Amino acid sequence: MKPLFICNPSQIQALKTHIKDNKIFKSADLNRCFISKNSDYKLRKNDLNGSGDAPFTRIYIDPFLEWNTQEYFGYQIALEVLENWKKKEAPGIVFISAITQTMFDKMVTGKMNSLVREFPHFDFMNLKEKTIPFGTFSNSRWKYLKAYALTSSGIVDEISHDLTTIISQNESSRTNLEKILKRVKSLSDTVGKEVMECIALYNEDTNVSTFAKALQEKIIDRLKELRPHKPSEIKVPSNMNLLIIEDNEEHLQVLEKSLTARKGYFEKEKTLFSFTNGEEALAELKSSKNEYQLVLVDLRLNDENGFAQAVHGVDIIEELQKNHPLTSYTIITGMGRKGISELLDIEMKFVLSKKQLYSFDTDSEVDTMLTRMFADVKRRERSIHYLFGPNKTIYKWRMFKANLHALGKDRYSEQVAIADRNLRLFINKELKQTFSIPTQRQEDNFDMTTIDNVHINILTLRRIYLWLALKNKNRLFLSNAEQGEYENVLNDCGIDCNLSRINSTGLHFKTIKTERDVECRQLDLDKLWPHESVIIDEWNEQHGKVLLDKLKDITVSERHPALFNFIKTYFDYKEKDFKLCNLIIPIDSSIWNFKDLGDFLIHVFQDYTDNKKNSFHYENVQAMYNDEFAQNYFEQQIAPYLPEVDKQFMELDMDI
């Protein structure tokens, strides 16, 4: 997608000169992408609100636009984009100009001033040497801006909050301060000796702001004496990790002190980790081996100049909601009541005002917060436990959480039966009793059909889940580097070639033969999904309803070498990885419409000859022979086997 530039007509040539060598903009059609007239802007409104056929996802705006009179029209365009965007994915907006962000902050007034503070600004005079660290706004951050930060009520509320600090530093508040001092003096016994000594130092030349802060500290100390904090009864679990993201060093120290000073709480750099930079914190969440059960994050993360960082607190929350469903988070904010109310409305559920946290009894507020968050972690763990999906079988927790979130609980539930009963009963009755002696399999040479069917169906179910998860990411199978581990991932165990090793915790399943030795993979019954008992029971009564199992035998090279070679050649798999072919081919939903296997194979062949590619759009999969060779190969080597294949299915009572 080419970026869109919205630029002052007088700046077009200068901008072209300064960005022509920048890698980011080399693909841009500079003559087409500029908006140089008001009429051009109107014509492009569909692109700017995301309703066009090819909406822009990256928009670079010069704030200093002028049509007939000088005005900051670029900010107005950005505001309209923000308010009217219709697509799900939010676009990224960057301002580029010869004027710095600090200068615009002083020059621009009203609602537009909030845009100056929220969006990144770059000097286009330096773009030739400098790369813009361009990042798209998250949807959560856009929702926050639209619902609160850029609304009239939100702006007024933020100004009101700022005035609280400004007033305490203004000499005009001296009268109010003296009224408070008069009342405090009348309560000398209550406020205590240290407060009274502090008041005695006040005179007309005293700086109001400095004195008010010193007095407030003394009063807070006295309040702690009058309302001593009870020893905490909270016990922090040993495996509980806490992440704090707070741009204000002073506030961060207050939090760290309260969370680490008491016995049994957190230990810095072991169970408690802190960041002042949003980007670094987000990278830690995405890449760290640590699982964070608790996260405290400041809503508005600013840089040293007071401008918004590239990653805000809401961006952190979006990452947690998407990929860390077990993590409980709390937003810490200095917003007033109106701002917190708006956050709750956009589903930022746990919000803590800094006025509460940094009050006279910080430890008590921290305990209340932790109690709530611990309860939330337990609730989340219970919710995950009853979700329909693997707990530790297909993916490790981090990958499972990401895929399950992307797939959606309801959609996944449609693919998997709800069953949390009878699994152990079935294992004890059907499997454990039958194979109680480890060496019995070799000695008695008994039929393994039941066990094989059970194992196959369990893996089938897991393959369906994996396929759906990958398809949701527009990838229908594992990458080449991961193919060799596919079956092991499904079983969550290594290869075990000792056929005599069978016990109550595992089954053996004989896989297809290759040029190597016969391989045996072990399915650990302790790692079955809770709902797999229903699938097992269904397989005991109704064999052959899943096409994957129908294809399992015909892909064995020793029984059907021509069919084996045809499919192997068609999908271009290496011999050692061909065992994956029968796992991947049948999963596409279109296969369920074929009346028999022959019809399916003809479809595969015809699809290749007609379209030069297969209908499943697998990545990096191509046939390795020309059309004439394929035609002869199919007619001479494949077609004669189809009646035999159909006959075998009939004998197995597997209706196709």
Tab-separated table of C-alpha atoms in Angstrom, residues 44-246:
chain	number	residue	atom	x	y	z
A	44	ARG	CA	-10.172	11.633	-1.538
A	45	LYS	CA	-12.570	11.529	1.410
A	46	ASN	CA	-13.470	7.882	0.749
A	47	ASP	CA	-9.813	6.984	1.067
A	48	LEU	CA	-9.424	9.070	4.187
A	49	ASN	CA	-12.349	7.506	6.028
A	50	GLY	CA	-11.434	3.954	5.060
A	51	SER	CA	-14.491	3.314	2.902
A	52	GLY	CA	-12.678	3.278	-0.433
A	53	ASP	CA	-11.531	0.186	-2.290
A	54	ALA	CA	-7.930	0.786	-1.262
A	55	PRO	CA	-7.892	2.940	1.888
A	56	PHE	CA	-4.567	4.333	2.960
A	57	THR	CA	-3.018	2.766	6.032
A	58	ARG	CA	-0.190	5.308	6.311
A	59	ILE	CA	-0.969	9.011	6.084
A	60	TYR	CA	1.707	11.704	6.235
A	61	ILE	CA	0.333	15.190	6.816
A	62	ASP	CA	1.908	18.635	6.723
A	63	PRO	CA	0.055	20.475	9.535
A	64	PHE	CA	0.853	23.877	8.036
A	65	LEU	CA	-1.564	23.929	5.078
A	66	GLU	CA	-2.976	26.992	3.376
A	67	TRP	CA	-5.543	27.205	0.630
A	68	ASN	CA	-6.643	30.843	0.616
A	69	THR	CA	-5.624	31.844	4.106
A	70	GLN	CA	-3.015	30.499	6.466
A	71	GLU	CA	-4.347	27.829	8.811
A	72	TYR	CA	-3.390	24.508	10.372
A	73	PHE	CA	-5.667	22.577	8.072
A	74	GLY	CA	-3.584	19.394	8.394
A	75	TYR	CA	-4.747	18.902	11.970
A	76	GLN	CA	-8.366	19.291	10.865
A	77	ILE	CA	-7.861	16.535	8.282
A	78	ALA	CA	-6.328	14.272	10.930
A	79	LEU	CA	-9.285	14.936	13.224
A	80	GLU	CA	-11.754	14.058	10.458
A	81	VAL	CA	-9.877	10.843	9.712
A	82	LEU	CA	-9.972	9.968	13.388
A	83	GLU	CA	-13.697	10.657	13.747
A	84	ASN	CA	-14.883	9.086	10.478
A	85	TRP	CA	-12.632	6.082	9.870
A	86	LYS	CA	-14.820	3.066	9.050
A	87	LYS	CA	-12.390	0.162	8.707
A	88	LYS	CA	-11.545	-2.144	11.611
A	89	GLU	CA	-7.798	-1.557	11.433
A	90	ALA	CA	-6.797	1.950	12.458
A	91	PRO	CA	-4.452	3.838	10.114
A	92	GLY	CA	-1.205	5.431	11.182
A	93	ILE	CA	-0.869	9.207	11.035
A	94	VAL	CA	2.435	11.080	11.095
A	95	PHE	CA	2.924	14.834	10.747
A	96	ILE	CA	5.907	16.071	8.721
A	97	SER	CA	6.927	19.711	8.582
A	98	ALA	CA	9.842	22.100	8.750
A	99	ILE	CA	8.443	23.303	12.093
A	100	THR	CA	9.138	21.303	15.253
A	101	GLN	CA	6.512	19.680	17.450
A	102	THR	CA	7.453	22.001	20.319
A	103	MET	CA	6.804	25.059	18.169
A	104	PHE	CA	3.435	23.713	17.028
A	105	ASP	CA	2.525	23.032	20.664
A	106	LYS	CA	2.980	26.731	21.392
A	107	MET	CA	1.292	27.956	18.199
A	108	VAL	CA	-1.750	25.684	17.909
A	109	THR	CA	-4.653	26.274	20.288
A	110	GLY	CA	-8.006	24.695	21.065
A	111	LYS	CA	-8.877	21.088	20.289
A	112	MET	CA	-6.128	20.854	17.679
A	113	ASN	CA	-3.493	21.262	20.379
A	114	SER	CA	-4.342	17.766	21.609
A	115	LEU	CA	-3.453	16.419	18.162
A	116	VAL	CA	-0.051	18.080	18.411
A	117	ARG	CA	0.607	16.197	21.635
A	118	GLU	CA	-0.797	12.812	20.594
A	119	PHE	CA	0.702	12.209	17.131
A	120	PRO	CA	4.393	11.939	16.163
A	121	HIS	CA	5.981	14.852	14.276
A	122	PHE	CA	9.101	14.750	12.086
A	123	ASP	CA	11.218	17.368	10.363
A	124	PHE	CA	11.086	16.584	6.636
A	125	MET	CA	14.295	18.583	6.106
A	126	ASN	CA	16.163	15.652	7.674
A	127	LEU	CA	14.212	12.790	6.138
A	128	LYS	CA	16.922	12.045	3.587
A	129	GLU	CA	19.224	10.821	6.333
A	130	LYS	CA	16.634	9.799	8.906
A	131	THR	CA	14.176	6.925	8.913
A	132	ILE	CA	10.773	7.572	10.428
A	133	PRO	CA	10.017	4.973	13.132
A	134	PHE	CA	6.537	4.637	11.710
A	135	GLY	CA	4.012	2.661	13.719
A	136	THR	CA	0.278	2.276	13.214
A	137	PHE	CA	-1.945	3.401	16.062
A	138	SER	CA	-3.620	0.511	17.824
A	139	ASN	CA	-7.405	0.269	17.688
A	140	SER	CA	-7.594	0.668	21.461
A	141	ARG	CA	-5.634	3.878	21.324
A	142	TRP	CA	-7.881	5.254	18.589
A	143	LYS	CA	-10.929	4.356	20.652
A	144	TYR	CA	-9.435	6.126	23.667
A	145	LEU	CA	-8.692	9.267	21.641
A	146	LYS	CA	-12.176	9.341	20.106
A	147	ALA	CA	-14.024	8.561	23.337
A	148	TYR	CA	-12.112	10.830	25.682
A	149	ALA	CA	-8.810	12.530	24.930
A	150	LEU	CA	-9.959	14.487	21.862
A	151	THR	CA	-13.539	15.165	22.936
A	152	SER	CA	-14.600	18.516	24.381
A	153	SER	CA	-15.454	16.979	27.753
A	154	GLY	CA	-12.174	15.099	27.843
A	155	ILE	CA	-10.098	18.172	27.058
A	156	VAL	CA	-11.914	20.256	29.687
A	157	ASP	CA	-11.548	17.464	32.236
A	158	GLU	CA	-7.805	17.247	31.623
A	159	ILE	CA	-7.431	21.022	31.955
A	160	SER	CA	-9.330	20.849	35.246
A	161	HIS	CA	-6.939	18.197	36.502
A	162	ASP	CA	-3.908	20.268	35.463
A	163	LEU	CA	-5.274	23.316	37.269
A	164	THR	CA	-5.121	21.421	40.559
A	165	THR	CA	-1.345	21.404	40.327
A	166	ILE	CA	-1.081	24.916	38.877
A	167	ILE	CA	-3.168	26.467	41.657
A	168	SER	CA	-0.930	24.961	44.340
A	169	GLN	CA	2.014	26.801	42.753
A	170	ASN	CA	0.272	30.147	42.312
A	171	GLU	CA	0.739	33.004	44.766
A	172	SER	CA	-2.956	33.876	44.384
A	173	SER	CA	-3.745	30.803	46.509
A	174	ARG	CA	-2.087	32.354	49.563
A	175	THR	CA	-5.438	33.460	50.971
A	176	ASN	CA	-6.853	29.953	50.769
A	177	LEU	CA	-3.714	28.533	52.354
A	178	GLU	CA	-3.955	30.930	55.297
A	179	LYS	CA	-7.573	29.867	55.859
A	180	ILE	CA	-6.412	26.265	56.106
A	181	LEU	CA	-3.594	27.222	58.495
A	182	LYS	CA	-6.045	28.993	60.791
A	183	ARG	CA	-8.188	25.883	61.018
A	184	VAL	CA	-5.173	23.616	61.575
A	185	LYS	CA	-3.993	25.790	64.480
A	186	SER	CA	-7.339	25.255	66.191
A	187	LEU	CA	-6.713	21.498	66.003
A	188	SER	CA	-3.213	21.478	67.460
A	189	ASP	CA	-3.777	18.403	69.602
A	190	THR	CA	-5.150	16.473	66.638
A	191	VAL	CA	-2.579	17.406	64.002
A	192	GLY	CA	0.345	16.792	66.304
A	193	LYS	CA	3.608	18.466	67.226
A	194	GLU	CA	5.445	18.168	63.884
A	195	VAL	CA	2.613	19.784	61.929
A	196	MET	CA	2.453	22.676	64.367
A	197	GLU	CA	6.232	23.159	64.129
A	198	CYS	CA	5.907	23.309	60.358
A	199	ILE	CA	3.143	25.927	60.564
A	200	ALA	CA	5.284	28.071	62.859
A	201	LEU	CA	7.779	28.513	59.989
A	202	TYR	CA	5.223	30.216	57.735
A	203	ASN	CA	5.379	33.967	57.039
A	204	GLU	CA	4.348	36.373	54.281
A	205	ASP	CA	7.591	35.818	52.363
A	206	THR	CA	7.212	32.022	52.284
A	207	ASN	CA	6.810	30.449	48.844
A	208	VAL	CA	3.265	29.083	48.741
A	209	SER	CA	3.980	26.073	46.557
A	210	THR	CA	7.031	24.909	48.515
A	211	PHE	CA	5.377	25.402	51.878
A	212	ALA	CA	2.121	23.680	50.851
A	213	LYS	CA	4.061	20.615	49.728
A	214	ALA	CA	6.056	20.450	52.975
A	215	LEU	CA	2.907	20.869	55.053
A	216	GLN	CA	1.108	18.188	53.059
A	217	GLU	CA	3.917	15.711	53.787
A	218	LYS	CA	3.668	16.396	57.517
A	219	ILE	CA	-0.100	15.991	57.478
A	220	ILE	CA	0.182	12.701	55.577
A	221	ASP	CA	2.665	11.422	58.162
A	222	ARG	CA	0.224	12.397	60.910
A	223	LEU	CA	-2.657	10.657	59.111
A	224	LYS	CA	-0.594	7.472	58.981
A	225	GLU	CA	-0.152	7.695	62.753
A	226	LEU	CA	-3.865	8.190	63.313
A	227	ARG	CA	-4.834	5.430	60.856
A	228	PRO	CA	-1.993	2.942	61.007
A	229	HIS	CA	-1.911	0.436	58.185
A	230	LYS	CA	-2.713	-3.049	59.396
A	231	PRO	CA	-0.096	-5.676	58.593
A	232	SER	CA	-0.952	-7.156	55.246
A	233	GLU	CA	-2.474	-10.603	55.221
A	234	ILE	CA	-1.899	-10.919	51.488
A	235	LYS	CA	0.435	-13.694	50.470
A	236	VAL	CA	1.972	-13.213	47.067
A	237	PRO	CA	2.337	-16.571	45.277
A	238	SER	CA	5.935	-17.468	44.523
A	239	ASN	CA	5.249	-17.783	40.794
A	240	MET	CA	3.571	-14.368	40.520
A	241	ASN	CA	5.454	-11.829	38.355
A	242	LEU	CA	4.558	-8.138	38.215
A	243	LEU	CA	5.345	-5.663	35.433
A	244	ILE	CA	5.108	-1.884	35.978
A	245	ILE	CA	5.080	0.649	33.129
A	246	GLU	CA	5.214	4.223	34.462
